[in-house]
Short mmCIF file of C-alpha atoms and ligand atoms in Angstrom, two decimals:
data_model
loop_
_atom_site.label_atom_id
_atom_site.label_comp_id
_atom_site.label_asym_id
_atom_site.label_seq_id
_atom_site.Cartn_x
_atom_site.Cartn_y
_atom_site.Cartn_z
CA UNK A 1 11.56 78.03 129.31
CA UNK A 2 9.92 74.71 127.54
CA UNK A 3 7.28 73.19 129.44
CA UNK A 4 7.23 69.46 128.66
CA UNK A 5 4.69 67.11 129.92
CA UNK A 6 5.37 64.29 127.37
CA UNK A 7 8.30 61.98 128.55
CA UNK A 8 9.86 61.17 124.78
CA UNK A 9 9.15 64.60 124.02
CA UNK A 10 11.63 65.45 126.82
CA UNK A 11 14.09 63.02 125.55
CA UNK A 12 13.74 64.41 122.36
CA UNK A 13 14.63 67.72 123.23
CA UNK A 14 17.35 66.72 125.23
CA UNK A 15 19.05 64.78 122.79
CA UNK A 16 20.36 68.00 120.71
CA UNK A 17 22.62 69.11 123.79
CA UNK A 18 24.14 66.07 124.46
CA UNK A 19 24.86 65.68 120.98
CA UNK A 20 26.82 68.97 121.61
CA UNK A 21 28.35 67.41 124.99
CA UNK A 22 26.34 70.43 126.88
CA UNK A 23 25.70 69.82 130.42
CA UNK A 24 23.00 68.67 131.93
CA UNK A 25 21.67 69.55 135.52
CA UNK A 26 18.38 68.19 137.35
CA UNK A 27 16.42 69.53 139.73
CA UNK A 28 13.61 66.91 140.66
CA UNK A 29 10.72 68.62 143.26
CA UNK A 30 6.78 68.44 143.97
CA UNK A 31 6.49 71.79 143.55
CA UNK A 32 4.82 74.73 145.29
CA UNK A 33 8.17 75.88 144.50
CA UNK A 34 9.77 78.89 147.68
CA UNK A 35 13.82 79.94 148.30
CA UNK A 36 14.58 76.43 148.70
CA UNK A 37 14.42 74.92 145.68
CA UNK A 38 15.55 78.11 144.03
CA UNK A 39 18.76 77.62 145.43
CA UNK A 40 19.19 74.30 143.74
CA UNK A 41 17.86 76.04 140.46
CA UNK A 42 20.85 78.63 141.17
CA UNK A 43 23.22 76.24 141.67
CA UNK A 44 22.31 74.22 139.28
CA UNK A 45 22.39 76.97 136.47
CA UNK A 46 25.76 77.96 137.69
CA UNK A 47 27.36 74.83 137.40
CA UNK A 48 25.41 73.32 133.85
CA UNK A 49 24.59 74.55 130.32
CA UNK A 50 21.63 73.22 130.49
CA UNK A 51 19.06 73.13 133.45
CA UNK A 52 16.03 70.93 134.23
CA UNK A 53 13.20 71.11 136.61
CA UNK A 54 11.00 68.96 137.60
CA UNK A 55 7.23 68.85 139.42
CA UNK A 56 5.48 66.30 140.14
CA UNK A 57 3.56 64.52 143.38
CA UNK A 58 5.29 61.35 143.48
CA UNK A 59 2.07 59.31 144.99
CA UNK A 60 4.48 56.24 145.07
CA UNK A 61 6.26 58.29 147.99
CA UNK A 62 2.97 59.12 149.82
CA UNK A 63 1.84 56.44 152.91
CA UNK A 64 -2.47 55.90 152.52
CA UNK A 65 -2.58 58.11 155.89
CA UNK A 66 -0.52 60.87 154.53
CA UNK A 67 -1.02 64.27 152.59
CA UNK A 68 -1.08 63.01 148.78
CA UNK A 69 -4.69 64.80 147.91
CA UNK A 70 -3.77 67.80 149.64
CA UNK A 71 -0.37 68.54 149.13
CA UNK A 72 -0.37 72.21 147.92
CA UNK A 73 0.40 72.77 143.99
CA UNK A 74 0.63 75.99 142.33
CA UNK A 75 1.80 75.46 139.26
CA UNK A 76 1.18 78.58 137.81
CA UNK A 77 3.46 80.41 140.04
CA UNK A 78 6.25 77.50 139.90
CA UNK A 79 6.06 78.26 136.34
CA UNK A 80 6.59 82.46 136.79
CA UNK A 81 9.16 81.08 139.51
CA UNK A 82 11.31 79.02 137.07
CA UNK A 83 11.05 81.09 133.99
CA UNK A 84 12.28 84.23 136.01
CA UNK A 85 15.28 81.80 137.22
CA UNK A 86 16.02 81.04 133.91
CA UNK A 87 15.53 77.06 133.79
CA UNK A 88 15.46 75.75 130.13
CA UNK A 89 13.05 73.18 130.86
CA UNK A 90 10.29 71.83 133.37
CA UNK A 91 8.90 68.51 132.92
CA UNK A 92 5.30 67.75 134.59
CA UNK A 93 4.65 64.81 133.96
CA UNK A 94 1.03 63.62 133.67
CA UNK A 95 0.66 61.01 136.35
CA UNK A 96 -1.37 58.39 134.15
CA UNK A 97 1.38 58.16 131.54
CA UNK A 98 4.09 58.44 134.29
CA UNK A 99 2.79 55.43 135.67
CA UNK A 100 0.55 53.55 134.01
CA UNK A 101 -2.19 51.10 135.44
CA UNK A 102 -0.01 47.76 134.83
CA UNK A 103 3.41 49.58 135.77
CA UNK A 104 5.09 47.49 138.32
CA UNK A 105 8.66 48.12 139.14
CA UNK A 106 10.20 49.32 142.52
CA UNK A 107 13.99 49.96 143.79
CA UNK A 108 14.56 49.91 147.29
CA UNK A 109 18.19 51.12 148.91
CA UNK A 110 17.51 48.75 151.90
CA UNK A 111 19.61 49.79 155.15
CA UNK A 112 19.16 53.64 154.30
CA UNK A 113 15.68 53.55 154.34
CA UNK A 114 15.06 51.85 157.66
CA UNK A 115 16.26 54.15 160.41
CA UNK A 116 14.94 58.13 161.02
CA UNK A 117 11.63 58.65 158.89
CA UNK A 118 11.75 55.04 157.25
CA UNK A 119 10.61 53.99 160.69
CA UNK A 120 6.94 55.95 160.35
CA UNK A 121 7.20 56.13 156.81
CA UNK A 122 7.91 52.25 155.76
CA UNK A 123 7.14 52.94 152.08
CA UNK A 124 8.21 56.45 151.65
CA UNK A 125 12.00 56.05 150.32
CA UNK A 126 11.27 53.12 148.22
CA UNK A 127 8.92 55.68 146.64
CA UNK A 128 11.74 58.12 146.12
CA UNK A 129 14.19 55.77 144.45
CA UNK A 130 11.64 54.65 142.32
CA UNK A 131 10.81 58.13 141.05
CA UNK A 132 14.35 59.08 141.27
CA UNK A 133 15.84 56.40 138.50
CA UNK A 134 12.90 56.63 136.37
CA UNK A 135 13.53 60.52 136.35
CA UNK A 136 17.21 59.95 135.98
CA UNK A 137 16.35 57.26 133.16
CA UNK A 138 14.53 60.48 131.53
CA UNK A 139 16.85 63.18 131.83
CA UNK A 140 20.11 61.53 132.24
CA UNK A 141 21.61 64.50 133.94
CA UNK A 142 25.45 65.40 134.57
CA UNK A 143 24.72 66.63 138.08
CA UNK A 144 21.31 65.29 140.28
CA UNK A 145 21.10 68.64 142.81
CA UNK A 146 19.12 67.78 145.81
CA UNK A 147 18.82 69.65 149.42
CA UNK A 148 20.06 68.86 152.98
CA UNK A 149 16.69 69.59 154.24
CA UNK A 150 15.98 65.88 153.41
CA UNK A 151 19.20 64.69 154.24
CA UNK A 152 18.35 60.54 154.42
CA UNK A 153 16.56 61.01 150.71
CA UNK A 154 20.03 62.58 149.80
CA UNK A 155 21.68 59.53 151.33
CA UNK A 156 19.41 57.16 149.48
CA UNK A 157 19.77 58.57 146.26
CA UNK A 158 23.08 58.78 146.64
CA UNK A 159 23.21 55.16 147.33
CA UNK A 160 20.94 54.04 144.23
CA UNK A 161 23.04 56.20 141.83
CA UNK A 162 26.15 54.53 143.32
CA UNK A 163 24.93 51.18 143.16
CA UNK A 164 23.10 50.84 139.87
CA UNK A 165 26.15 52.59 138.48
CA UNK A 166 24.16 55.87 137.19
CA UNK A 167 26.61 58.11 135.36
CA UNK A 168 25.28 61.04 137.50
CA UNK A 169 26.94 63.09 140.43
CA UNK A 170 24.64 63.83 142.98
CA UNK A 171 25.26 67.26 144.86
CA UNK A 172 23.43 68.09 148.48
CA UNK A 173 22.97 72.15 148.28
CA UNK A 174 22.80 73.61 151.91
CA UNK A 175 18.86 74.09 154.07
CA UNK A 176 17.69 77.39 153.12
CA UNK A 177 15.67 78.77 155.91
CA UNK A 178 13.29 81.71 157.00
CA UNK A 179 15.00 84.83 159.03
CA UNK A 180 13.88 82.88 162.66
CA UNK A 181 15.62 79.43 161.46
CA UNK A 182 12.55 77.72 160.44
CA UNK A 183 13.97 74.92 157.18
CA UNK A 184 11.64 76.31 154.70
CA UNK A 185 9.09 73.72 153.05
CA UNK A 186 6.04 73.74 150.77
CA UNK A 187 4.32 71.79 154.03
CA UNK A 188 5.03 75.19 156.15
CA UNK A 189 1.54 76.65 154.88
CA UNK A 190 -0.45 73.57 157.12
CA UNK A 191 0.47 75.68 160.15
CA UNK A 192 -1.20 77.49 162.00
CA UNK A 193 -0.30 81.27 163.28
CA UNK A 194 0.34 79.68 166.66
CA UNK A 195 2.42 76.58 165.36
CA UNK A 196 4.21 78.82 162.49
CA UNK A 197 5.19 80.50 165.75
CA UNK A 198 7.07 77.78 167.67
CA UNK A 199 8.40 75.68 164.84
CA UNK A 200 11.65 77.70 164.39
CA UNK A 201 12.40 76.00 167.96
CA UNK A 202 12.86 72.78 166.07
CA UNK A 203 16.41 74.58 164.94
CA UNK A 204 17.12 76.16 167.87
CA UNK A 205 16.93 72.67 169.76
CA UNK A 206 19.21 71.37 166.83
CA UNK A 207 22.15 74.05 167.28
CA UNK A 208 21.93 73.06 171.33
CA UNK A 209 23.17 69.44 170.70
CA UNK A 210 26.32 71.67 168.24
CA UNK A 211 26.62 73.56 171.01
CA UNK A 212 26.85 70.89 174.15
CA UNK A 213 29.01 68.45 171.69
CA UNK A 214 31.61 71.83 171.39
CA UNK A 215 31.49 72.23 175.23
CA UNK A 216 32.71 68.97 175.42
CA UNK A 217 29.12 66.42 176.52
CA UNK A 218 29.95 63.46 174.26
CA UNK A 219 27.60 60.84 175.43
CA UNK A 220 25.21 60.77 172.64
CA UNK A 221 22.57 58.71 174.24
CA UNK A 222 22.20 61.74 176.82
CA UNK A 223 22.77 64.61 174.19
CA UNK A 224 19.79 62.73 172.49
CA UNK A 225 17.62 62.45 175.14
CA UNK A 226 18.53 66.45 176.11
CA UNK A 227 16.98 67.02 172.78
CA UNK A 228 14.27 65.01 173.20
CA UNK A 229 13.14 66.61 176.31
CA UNK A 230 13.84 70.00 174.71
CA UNK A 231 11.59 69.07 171.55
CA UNK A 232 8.80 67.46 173.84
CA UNK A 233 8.58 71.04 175.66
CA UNK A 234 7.51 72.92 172.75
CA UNK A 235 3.62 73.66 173.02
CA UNK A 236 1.23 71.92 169.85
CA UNK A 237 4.65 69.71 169.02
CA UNK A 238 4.05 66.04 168.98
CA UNK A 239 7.51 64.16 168.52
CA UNK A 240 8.15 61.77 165.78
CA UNK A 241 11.98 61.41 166.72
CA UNK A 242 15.13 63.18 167.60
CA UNK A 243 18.08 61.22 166.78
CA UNK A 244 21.87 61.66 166.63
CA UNK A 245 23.05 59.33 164.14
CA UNK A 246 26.53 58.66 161.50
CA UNK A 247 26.21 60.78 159.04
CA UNK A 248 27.36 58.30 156.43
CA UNK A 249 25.53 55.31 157.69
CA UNK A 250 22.49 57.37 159.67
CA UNK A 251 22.87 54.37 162.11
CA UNK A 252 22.46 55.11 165.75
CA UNK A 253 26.13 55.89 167.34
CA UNK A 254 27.31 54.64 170.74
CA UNK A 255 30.47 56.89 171.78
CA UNK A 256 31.47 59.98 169.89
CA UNK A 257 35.00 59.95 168.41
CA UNK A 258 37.09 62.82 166.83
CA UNK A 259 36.11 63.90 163.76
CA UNK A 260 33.20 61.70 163.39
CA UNK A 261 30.80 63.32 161.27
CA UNK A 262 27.30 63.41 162.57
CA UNK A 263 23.84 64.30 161.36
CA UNK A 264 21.48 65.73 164.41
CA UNK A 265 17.42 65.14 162.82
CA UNK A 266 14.00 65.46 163.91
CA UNK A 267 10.69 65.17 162.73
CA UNK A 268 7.77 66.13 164.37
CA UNK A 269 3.88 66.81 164.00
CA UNK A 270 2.11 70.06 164.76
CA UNK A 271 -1.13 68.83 164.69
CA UNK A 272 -1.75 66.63 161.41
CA UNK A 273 1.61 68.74 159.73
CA UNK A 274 4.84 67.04 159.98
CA UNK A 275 7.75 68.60 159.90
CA UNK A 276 11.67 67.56 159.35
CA UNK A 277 15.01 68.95 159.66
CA UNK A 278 18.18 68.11 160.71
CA UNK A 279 22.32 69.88 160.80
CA UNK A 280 25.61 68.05 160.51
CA UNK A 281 28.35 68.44 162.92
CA UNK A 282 31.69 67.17 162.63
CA UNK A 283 33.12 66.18 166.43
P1 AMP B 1 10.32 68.74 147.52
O1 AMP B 1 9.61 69.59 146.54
O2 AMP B 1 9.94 69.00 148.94
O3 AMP B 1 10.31 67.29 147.15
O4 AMP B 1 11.84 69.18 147.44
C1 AMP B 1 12.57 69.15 146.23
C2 AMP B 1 14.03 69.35 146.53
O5 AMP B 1 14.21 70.60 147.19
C3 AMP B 1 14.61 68.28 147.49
O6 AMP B 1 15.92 67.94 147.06
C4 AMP B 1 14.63 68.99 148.81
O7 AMP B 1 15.61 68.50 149.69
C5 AMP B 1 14.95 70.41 148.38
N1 AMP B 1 14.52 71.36 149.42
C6 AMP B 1 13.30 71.46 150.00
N2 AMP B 1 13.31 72.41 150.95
C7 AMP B 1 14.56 72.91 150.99
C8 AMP B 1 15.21 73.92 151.76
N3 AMP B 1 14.58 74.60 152.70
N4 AMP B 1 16.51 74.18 151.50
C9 AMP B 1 17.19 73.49 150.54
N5 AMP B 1 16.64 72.53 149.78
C10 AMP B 1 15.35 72.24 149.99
#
């Protein structure tokens, strides 16, 4: 495995397989790598010739209240991690020459941003996109591989890569979780003993709306509220939302109708951690 900082250096060494019409796949993360992203390495190694990893802390993705200084990096073990999975290359950038002091440009995917955690985190997906083309504009990958765990950024980037015309297909590789449910996340070292403890409720509250929706309760706005109430009753949980939304649009939806394909997410706090995750259902 390479270990590239340098973005033309990257390019550079990228260039050779393309000439040979090798495949690329791209694996973008922060690091503080676990099972998760390992299944998007996997993937991603089954399906390319060539694959590419990247860390790096996005700070353009990261509110001024939020966990930017202390989000936990390993990068030694990321490194062991990758190299025993057999990537080709991981790119860490240097964040001064990712983006320098006079760099200026943003995309935004506008209505896919707003709802779910655009709503507490205004600036967050704007953050993504913007990391997410200029990676793409780096690596110019076959196949993008991203998780489910973070469903709307999947929607988003899907989006941007549609609209800006990116030659890239952008796959959504199933949650990987811990034996008790919990989605696993490099944020699920915050909690504490007691919290680590409830937080595989957050699925179990999840697979109840599957559950009613199969027995037949179709008003969302009470299957929503049913989850709210469930959420609210878990001890140390502070609720950011529970919604029940499209899963195409992620907008709000009013009757439930055959087939429809839903998305069921939440995100709460334990204390100052916040934690996401979500299922699809199809009615
Ligand atoms: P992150 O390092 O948190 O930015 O995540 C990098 C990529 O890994 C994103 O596409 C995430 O959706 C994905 N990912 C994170 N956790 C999981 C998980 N438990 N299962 C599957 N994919 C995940």
């Amino acid at each position: 495995m390479q270990v590239i900082q340098n973005t033309k250096a990257l390019k550079r060494a990228l260039k050779s397989y393309k000439a040979q019409n090798k495949t690329i796949g791209f694996v973008p993360t922060m690091g503080y790598l676990h099972q998760g992203h390992l299944s998007l390495v996997g993937q991603a190694k089954n399906e390319n010739d060539v694959v590419v990893v990247s860390i790096f802390v996005n700070p353009l993705q990261f509110g001024p209240k939020e966990d930017l200084k202390k989000y936990p990096r390993d990068l030694k073990k990321d490194q062991a991690l990758l190299k025993n999975s057999k990537v080709d290359f991981l790119f860490v950038p240097n964040e001064q020459s990712f983006y320098p002091a006079d760099f200026q440009t943003t995309v935004k995917v506008e209505k896919l941003s707003q709802p779910l955690c655009g709503k507490t985190r205004p600036i967050h997906f704007g953050g993504v996109a913007t990391v997410v083309i200029k990676l793409l504009n780096i690596v110019m990958p076959n196949i993008l591989y991203l998780g489910q765990k973070d469903y709307q950024q999947f929607k988003v980037v899907e989006k941007l890569v549609e609209d800006l015309s990116f030659p890239t297909t952008v796959r959504m590789a199933p949650t990987v979780r811990q034996e008790d449910g919990l989605a696993m996340s490099s944020r699920n070292v915050y909690l504490s003993a007691g919290e680590r403890q409830q937080a595989p409720k957050l699925y179990r509250a999840l697979l109840e709306v599957e559950k009613s929706i199969q027995k037949g309760a179709l008003n969302p706005k009470l299957l929503q509220q049913k989850l709210e109430r469930q959420l609210k009753s878990i001890p140390g949980l502070r609720l950011d939302y529970a919604q029940i939304v499209d899963a195409q649009t992620l907008q709000t939806v009013v009757n439930l109708t055959k087939h429809q394909r839903l998305l069921v997410a939440c995100a709460v706090y334990f204390g100052k951690t916040r934690l996401i995750d979500n299922i699809l259902l199809k009615v």
